PDB file of C-alpha atoms in Angstrom:
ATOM      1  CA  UNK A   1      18.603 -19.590 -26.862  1.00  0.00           C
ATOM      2  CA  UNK A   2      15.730 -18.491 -24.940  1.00  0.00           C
ATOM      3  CA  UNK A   3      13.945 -21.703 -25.082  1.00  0.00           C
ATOM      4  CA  UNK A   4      14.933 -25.192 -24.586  1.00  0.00           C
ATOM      5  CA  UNK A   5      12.419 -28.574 -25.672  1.00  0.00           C
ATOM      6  CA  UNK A   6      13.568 -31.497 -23.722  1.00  0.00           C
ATOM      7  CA  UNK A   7      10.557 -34.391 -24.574  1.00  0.00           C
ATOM      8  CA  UNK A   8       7.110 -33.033 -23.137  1.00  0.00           C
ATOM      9  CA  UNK A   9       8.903 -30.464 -21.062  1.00  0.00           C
ATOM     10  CA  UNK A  10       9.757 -26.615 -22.255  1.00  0.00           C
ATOM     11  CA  UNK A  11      11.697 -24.664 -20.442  1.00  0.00           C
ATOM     12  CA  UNK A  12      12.439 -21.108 -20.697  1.00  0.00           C
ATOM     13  CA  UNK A  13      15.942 -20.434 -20.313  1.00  0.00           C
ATOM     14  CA  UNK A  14      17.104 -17.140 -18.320  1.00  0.00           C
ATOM     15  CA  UNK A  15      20.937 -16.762 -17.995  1.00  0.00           C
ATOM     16  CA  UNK A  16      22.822 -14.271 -15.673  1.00  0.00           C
ATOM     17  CA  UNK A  17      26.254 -13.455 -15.611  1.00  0.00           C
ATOM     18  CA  UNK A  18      25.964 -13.447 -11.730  1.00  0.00           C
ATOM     19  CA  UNK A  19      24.303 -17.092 -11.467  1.00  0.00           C
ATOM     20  CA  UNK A  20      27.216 -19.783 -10.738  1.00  0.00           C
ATOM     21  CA  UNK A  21      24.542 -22.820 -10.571  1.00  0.00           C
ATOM     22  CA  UNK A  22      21.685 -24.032 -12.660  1.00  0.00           C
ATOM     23  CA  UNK A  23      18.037 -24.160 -10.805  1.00  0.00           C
ATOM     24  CA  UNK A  24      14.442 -25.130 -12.067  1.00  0.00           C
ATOM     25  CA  UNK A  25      11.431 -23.085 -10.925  1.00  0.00           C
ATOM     26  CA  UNK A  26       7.747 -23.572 -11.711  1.00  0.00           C
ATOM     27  CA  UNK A  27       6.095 -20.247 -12.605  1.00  0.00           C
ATOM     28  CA  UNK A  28       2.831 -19.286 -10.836  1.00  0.00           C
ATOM     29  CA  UNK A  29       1.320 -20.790 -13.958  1.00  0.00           C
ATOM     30  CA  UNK A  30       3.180 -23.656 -14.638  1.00  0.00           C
ATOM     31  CA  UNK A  31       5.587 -22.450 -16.839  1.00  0.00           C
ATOM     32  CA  UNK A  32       9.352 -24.215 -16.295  1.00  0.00           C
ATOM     33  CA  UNK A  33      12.246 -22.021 -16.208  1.00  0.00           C
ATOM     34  CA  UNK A  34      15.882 -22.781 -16.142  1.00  0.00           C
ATOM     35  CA  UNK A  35      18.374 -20.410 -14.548  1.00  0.00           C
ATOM     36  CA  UNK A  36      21.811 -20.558 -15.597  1.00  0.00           C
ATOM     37  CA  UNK A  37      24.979 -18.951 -15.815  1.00  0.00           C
ATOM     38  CA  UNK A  38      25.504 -17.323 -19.283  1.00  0.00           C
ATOM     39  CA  UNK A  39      27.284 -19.285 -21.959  1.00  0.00           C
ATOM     40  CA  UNK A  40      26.156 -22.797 -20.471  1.00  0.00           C
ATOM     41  CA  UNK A  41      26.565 -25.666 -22.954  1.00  0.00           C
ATOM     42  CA  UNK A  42      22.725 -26.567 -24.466  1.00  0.00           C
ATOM     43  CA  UNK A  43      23.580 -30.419 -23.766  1.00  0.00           C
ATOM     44  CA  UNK A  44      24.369 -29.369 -20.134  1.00  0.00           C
ATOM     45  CA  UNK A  45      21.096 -27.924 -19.979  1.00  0.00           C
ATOM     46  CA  UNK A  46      19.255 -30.945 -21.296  1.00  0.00           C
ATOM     47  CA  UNK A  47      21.273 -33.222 -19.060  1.00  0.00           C
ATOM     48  CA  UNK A  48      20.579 -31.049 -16.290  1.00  0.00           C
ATOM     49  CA  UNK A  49      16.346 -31.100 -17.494  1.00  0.00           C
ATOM     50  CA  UNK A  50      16.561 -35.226 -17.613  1.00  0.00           C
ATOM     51  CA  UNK A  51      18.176 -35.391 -14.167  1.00  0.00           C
ATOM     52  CA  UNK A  52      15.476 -33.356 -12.402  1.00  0.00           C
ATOM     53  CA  UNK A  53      12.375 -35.057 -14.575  1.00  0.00           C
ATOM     54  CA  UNK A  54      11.072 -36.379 -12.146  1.00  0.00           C
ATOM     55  CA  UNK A  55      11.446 -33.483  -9.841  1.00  0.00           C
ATOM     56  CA  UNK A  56       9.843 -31.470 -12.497  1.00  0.00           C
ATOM     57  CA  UNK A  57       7.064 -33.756 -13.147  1.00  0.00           C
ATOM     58  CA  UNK A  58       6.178 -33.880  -9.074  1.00  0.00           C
ATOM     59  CA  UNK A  59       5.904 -29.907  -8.432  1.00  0.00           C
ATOM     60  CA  UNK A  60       3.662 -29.746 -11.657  1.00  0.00           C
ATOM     61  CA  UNK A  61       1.147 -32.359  -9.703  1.00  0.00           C
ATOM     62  CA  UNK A  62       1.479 -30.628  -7.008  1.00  0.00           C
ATOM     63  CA  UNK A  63       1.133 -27.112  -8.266  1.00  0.00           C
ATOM     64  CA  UNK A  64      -2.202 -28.455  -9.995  1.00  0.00           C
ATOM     65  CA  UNK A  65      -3.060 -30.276  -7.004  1.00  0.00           C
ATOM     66  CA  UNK A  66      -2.625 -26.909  -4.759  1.00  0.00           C
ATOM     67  CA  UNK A  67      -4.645 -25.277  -7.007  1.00  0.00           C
ATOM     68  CA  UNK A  68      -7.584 -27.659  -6.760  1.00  0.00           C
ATOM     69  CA  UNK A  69      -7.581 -27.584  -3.196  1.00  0.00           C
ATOM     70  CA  UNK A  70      -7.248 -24.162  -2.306  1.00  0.00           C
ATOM     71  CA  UNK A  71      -9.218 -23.067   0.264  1.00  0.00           C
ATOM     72  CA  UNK A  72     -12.040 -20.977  -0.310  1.00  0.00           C
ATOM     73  CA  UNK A  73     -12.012 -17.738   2.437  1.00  0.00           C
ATOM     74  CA  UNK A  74     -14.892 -17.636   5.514  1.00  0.00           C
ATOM     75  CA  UNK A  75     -16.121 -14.583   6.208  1.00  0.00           C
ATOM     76  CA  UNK A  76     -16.135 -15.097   9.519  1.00  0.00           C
ATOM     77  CA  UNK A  77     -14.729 -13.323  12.970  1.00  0.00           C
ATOM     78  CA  UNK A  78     -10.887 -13.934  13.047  1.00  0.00           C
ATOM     79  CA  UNK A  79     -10.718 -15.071   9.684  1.00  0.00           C
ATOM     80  CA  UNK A  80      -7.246 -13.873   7.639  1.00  0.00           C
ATOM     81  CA  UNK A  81      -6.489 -11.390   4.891  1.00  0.00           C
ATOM     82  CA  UNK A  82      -3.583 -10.693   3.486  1.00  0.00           C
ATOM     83  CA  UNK A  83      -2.627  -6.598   2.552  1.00  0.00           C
ATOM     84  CA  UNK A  84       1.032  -6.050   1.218  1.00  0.00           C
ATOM     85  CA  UNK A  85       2.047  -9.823   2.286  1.00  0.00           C
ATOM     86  CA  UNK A  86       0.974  -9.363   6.266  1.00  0.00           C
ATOM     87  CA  UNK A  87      -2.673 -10.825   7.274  1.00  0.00           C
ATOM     88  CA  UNK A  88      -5.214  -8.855   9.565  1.00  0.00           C
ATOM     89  CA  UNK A  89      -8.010 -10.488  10.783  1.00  0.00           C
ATOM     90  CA  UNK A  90     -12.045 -10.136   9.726  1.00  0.00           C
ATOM     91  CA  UNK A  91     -14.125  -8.554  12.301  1.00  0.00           C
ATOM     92  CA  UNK A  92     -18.050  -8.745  11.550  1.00  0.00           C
ATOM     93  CA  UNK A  93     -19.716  -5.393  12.617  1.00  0.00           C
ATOM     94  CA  UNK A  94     -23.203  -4.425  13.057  1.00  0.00           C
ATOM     95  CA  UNK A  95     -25.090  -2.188   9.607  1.00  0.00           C
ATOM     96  CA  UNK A  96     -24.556   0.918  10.883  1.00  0.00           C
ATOM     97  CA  UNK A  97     -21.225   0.628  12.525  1.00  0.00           C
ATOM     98  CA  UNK A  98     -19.345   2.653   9.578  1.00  0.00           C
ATOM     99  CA  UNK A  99     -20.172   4.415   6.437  1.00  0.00           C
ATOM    100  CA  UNK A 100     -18.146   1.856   4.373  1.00  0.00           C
ATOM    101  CA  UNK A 101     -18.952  -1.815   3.597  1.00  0.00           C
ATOM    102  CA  UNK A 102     -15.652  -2.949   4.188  1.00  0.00           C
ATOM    103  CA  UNK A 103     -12.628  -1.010   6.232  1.00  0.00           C
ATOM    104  CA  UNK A 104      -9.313  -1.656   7.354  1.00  0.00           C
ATOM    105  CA  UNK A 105      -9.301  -0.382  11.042  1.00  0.00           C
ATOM    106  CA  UNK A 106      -6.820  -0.944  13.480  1.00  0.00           C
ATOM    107  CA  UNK A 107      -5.327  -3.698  12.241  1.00  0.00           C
ATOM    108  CA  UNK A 108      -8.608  -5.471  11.295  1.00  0.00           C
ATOM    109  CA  UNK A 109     -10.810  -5.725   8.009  1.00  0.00           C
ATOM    110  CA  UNK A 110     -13.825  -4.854   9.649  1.00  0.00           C
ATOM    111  CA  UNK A 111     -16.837  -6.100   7.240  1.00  0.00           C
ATOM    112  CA  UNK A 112     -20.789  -4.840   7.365  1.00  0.00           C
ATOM    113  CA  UNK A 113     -23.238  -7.281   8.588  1.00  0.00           C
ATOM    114  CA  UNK A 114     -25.281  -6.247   5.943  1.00  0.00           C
ATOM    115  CA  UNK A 115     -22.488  -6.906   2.757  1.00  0.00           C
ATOM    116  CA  UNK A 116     -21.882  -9.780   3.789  1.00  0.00           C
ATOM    117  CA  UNK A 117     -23.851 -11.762   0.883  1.00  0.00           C
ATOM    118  CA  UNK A 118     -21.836  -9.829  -0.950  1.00  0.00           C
ATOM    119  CA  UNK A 119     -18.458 -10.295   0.503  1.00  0.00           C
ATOM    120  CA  UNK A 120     -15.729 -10.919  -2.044  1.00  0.00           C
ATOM    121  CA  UNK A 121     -16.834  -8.296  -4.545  1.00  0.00           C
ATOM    122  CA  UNK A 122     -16.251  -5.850  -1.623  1.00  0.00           C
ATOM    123  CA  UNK A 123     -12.846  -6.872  -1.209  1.00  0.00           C
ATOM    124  CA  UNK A 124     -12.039  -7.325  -4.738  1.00  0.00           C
ATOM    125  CA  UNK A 125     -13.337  -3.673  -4.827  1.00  0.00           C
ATOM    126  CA  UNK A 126     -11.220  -2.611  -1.825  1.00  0.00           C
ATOM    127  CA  UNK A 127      -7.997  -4.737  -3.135  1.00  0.00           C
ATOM    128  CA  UNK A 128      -8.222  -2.842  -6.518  1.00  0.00           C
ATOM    129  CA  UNK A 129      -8.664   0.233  -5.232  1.00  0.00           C
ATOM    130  CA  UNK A 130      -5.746  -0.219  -2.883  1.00  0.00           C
ATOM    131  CA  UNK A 131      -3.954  -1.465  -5.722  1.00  0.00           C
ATOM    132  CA  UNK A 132      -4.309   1.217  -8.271  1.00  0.00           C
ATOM    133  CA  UNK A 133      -2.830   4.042  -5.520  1.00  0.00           C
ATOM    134  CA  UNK A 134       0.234   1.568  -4.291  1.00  0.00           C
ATOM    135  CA  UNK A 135       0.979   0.411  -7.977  1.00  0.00           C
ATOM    136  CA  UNK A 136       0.952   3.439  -9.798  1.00  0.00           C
ATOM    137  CA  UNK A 137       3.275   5.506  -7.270  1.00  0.00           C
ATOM    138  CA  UNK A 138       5.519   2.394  -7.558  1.00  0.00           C
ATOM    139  CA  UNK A 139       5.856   2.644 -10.946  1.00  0.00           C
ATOM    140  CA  UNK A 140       6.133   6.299 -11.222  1.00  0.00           C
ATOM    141  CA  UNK A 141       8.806   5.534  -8.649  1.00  0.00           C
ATOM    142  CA  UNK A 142      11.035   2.646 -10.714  1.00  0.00           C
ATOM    143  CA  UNK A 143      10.175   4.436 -14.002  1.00  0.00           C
ATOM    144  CA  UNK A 144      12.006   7.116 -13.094  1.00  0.00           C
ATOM    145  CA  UNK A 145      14.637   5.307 -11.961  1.00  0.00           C
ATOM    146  CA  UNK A 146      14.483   3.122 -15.142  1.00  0.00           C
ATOM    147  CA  UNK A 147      14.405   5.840 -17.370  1.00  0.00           C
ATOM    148  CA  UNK A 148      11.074   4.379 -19.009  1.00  0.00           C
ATOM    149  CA  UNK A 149       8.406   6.154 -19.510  1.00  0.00           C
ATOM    150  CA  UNK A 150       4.465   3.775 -19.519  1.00  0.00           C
ATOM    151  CA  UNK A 151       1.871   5.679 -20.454  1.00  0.00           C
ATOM    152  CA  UNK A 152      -0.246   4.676 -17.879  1.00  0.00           C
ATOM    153  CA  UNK A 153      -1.067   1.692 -15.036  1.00  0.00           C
ATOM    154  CA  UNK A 154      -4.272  -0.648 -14.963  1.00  0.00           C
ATOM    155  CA  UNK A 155      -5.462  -2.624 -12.478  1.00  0.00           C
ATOM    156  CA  UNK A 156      -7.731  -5.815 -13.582  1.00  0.00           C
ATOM    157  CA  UNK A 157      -8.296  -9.490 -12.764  1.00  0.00           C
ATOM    158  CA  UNK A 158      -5.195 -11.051 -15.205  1.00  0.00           C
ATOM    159  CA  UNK A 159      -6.368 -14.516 -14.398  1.00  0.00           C
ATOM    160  CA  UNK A 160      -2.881 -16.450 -13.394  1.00  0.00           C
ATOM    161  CA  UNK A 161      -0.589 -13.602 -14.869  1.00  0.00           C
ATOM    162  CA  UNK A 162       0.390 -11.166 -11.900  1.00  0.00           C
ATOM    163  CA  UNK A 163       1.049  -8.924 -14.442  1.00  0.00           C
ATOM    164  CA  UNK A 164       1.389  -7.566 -18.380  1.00  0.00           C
ATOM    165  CA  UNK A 165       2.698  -5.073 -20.736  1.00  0.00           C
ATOM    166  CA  UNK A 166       0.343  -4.231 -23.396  1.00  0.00           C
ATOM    167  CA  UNK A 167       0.039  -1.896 -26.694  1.00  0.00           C
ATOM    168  CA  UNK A 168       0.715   2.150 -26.135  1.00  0.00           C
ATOM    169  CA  UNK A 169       3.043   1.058 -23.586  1.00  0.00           C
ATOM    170  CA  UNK A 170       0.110   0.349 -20.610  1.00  0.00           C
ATOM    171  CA  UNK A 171       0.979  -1.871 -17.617  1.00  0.00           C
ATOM    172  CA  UNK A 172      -1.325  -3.904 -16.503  1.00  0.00           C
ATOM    173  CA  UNK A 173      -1.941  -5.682 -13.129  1.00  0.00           C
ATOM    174  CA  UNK A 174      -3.458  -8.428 -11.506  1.00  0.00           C
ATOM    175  CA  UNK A 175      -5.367  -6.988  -8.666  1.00  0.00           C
ATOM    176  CA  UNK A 176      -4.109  -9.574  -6.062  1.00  0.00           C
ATOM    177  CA  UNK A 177      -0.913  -7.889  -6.464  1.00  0.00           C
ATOM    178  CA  UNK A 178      -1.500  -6.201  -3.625  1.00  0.00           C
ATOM    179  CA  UNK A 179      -2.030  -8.773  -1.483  1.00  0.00           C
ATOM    180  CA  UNK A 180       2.170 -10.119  -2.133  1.00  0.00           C
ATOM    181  CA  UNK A 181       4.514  -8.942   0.469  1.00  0.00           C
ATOM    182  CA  UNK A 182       5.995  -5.294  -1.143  1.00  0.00           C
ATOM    183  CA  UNK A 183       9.629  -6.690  -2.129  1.00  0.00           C
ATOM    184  CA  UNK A 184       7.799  -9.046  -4.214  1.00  0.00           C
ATOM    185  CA  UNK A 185       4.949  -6.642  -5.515  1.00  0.00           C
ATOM    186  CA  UNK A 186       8.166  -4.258  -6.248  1.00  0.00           C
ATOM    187  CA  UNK A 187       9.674  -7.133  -8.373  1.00  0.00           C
ATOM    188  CA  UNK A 188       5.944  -7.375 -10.044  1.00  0.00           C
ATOM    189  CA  UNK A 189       6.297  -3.638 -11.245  1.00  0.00           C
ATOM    190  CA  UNK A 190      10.056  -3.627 -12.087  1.00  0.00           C
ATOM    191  CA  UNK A 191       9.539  -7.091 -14.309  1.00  0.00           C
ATOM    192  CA  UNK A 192       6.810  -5.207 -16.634  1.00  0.00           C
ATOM    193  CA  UNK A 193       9.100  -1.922 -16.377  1.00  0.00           C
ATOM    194  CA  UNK A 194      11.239  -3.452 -18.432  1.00  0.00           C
ATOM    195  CA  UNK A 195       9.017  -5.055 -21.007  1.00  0.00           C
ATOM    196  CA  UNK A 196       8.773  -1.329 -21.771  1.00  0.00           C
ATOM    197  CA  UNK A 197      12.173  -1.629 -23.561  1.00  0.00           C
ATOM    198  CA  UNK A 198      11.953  -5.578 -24.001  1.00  0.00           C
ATOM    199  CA  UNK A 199       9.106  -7.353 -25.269  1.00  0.00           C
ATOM    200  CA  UNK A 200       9.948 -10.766 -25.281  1.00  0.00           C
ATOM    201  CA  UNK A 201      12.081 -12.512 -22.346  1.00  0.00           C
ATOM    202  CA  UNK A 202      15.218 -13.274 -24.295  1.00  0.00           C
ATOM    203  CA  UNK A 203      18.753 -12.892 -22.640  1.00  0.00           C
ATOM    204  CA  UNK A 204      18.861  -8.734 -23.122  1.00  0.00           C
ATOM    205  CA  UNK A 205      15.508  -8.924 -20.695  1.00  0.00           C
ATOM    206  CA  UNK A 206      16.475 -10.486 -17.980  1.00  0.00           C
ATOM    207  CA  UNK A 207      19.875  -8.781 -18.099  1.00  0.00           C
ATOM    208  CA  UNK A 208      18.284  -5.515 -17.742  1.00  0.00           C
ATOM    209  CA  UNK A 209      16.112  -6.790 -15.154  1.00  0.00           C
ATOM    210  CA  UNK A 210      18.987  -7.435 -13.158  1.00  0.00           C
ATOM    211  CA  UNK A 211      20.965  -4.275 -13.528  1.00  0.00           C
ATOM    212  CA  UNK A 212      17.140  -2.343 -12.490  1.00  0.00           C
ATOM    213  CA  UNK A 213      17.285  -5.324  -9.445  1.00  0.00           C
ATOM    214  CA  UNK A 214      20.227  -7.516  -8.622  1.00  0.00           C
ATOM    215  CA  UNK A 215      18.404  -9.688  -6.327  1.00  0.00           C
ATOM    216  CA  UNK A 216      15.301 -10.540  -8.812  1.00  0.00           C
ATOM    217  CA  UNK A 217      15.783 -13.951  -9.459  1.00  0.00           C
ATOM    218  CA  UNK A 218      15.472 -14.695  -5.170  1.00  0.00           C
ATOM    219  CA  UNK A 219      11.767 -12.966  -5.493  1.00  0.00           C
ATOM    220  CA  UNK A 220      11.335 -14.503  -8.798  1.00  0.00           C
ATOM    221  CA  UNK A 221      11.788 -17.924  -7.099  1.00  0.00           C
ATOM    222  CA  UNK A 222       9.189 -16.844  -4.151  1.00  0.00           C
ATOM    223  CA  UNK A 223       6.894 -15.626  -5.981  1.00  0.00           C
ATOM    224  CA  UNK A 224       7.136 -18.889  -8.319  1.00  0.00           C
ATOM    225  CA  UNK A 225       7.265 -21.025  -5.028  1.00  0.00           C
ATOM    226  CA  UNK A 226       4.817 -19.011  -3.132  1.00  0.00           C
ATOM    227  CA  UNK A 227       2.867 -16.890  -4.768  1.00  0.00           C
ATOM    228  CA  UNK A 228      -0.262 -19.194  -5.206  1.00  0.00           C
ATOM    229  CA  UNK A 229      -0.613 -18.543  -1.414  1.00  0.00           C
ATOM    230  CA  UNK A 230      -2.459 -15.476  -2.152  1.00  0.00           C
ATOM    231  CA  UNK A 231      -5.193 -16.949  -4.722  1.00  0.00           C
ATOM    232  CA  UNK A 232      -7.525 -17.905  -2.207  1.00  0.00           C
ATOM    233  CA  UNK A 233      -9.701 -14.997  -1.563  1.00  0.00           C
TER     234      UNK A 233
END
């Protein structure tokens, strides 16, 4: 069972052999998953679904709520950006201060006067590039390791998917990838790693997810929990 319909609610259902408890998460996009240990009864399941509606039914509000009021970044002098989960500070500098409209310089994003009516496509731009480098040596890294072989890495605006496996074996990843702390980003690559040998996210997925990383399902939950902290940008 990889799915389980309890009224208006579907859940996906992930069991480990290592999980002694069951938990609900919220995805980044709203999708419910149920953690369990393997072999759990389906009824237990749906009892356990009925006894956290409500629970459920709250963090989708307030996902969706979140979402609507997430705040839009200044470009400003000592506003934050985050870079591999840890925020530096903007610093406006004059035209002909450096070569570059945008630079990370000791610790600061230091930002052209003159690009500034252009602001976010220069850090979209700098993200991506950033991106593209860390990604792809990450999963030449863990596809070694994994003994999978992608033919190639992507980096592109996914929309609310951090990331995707897609035909001729191509990963694909949201640019604000980058901008996660690197365990998480890590658990970003290894996740579509393994859609490399498993399509779909039935039990044989997340199983070999957690023999390529035991401790997935505690970044899984921070990126689920967390991870919309990075959308404002």
């Amino acid at each position: 069972m990889t799915q389980l319909a309890v009224d208006d609610l579907t859940l996906e259902v992930r069991e480990s052999s290592r999980r002694k408890t069951l938990e609900i998460t919220v995805d980044r996009d709203g999708e419910l998953v149920i953690a369990a240990p393997r072999g759990t009864n389906e009824q237990l399941l749906r009892d356990f679904v009925i006894e956290k509606r409500l629970w459920i039914y709250q963090k989708l509000a307030e996902k969706a709520e979140r979402r609507r009021r997430l705040p839009h970044k200044e470009y400003v002098n000592g506003e934050g950006f985050l870079y591999l989960g840890r925020s530096y500070r903007l610093k406006r500098v004059a035209s002909d201060a450096q070569d570059a409209p945008l630079k990370l310089v000791a610790g600061h994003f230091q930002l052209r006067e003159d690009a500034l009516a252009d602001a976010r496509e220069h850090f979209v731009r700098w993200y991506s590039a950033r991106a593209s480098d860390w990604l792809t040596a990450r999963v030449k890294d863990h596809a070694r390791r994994m003994g999978v072989e992608p033919a190639g890495v992507k980096v592109q605006d996914l929309g609310y998917r951090w990331g995707s496996c897609g035909k001729g074996n191509r990963v694909y990843f949201h640019w604000k990838t980058i901008l996660l702390p690197r365990h998480i980003a890590e658990y970003v690559v290894v996740h579509e790693l393994v859609h490399l040998r498993e399509s779909h996210h039935t039990p044989a997925f997340w199983r070999r997810l957690e023999r390529a990383m035991p401790d997935y399902e505690q970044r899984k939950a921070w990126l689920a929990q967390r991870g919309i902290e990075v959308e404002g940008i």
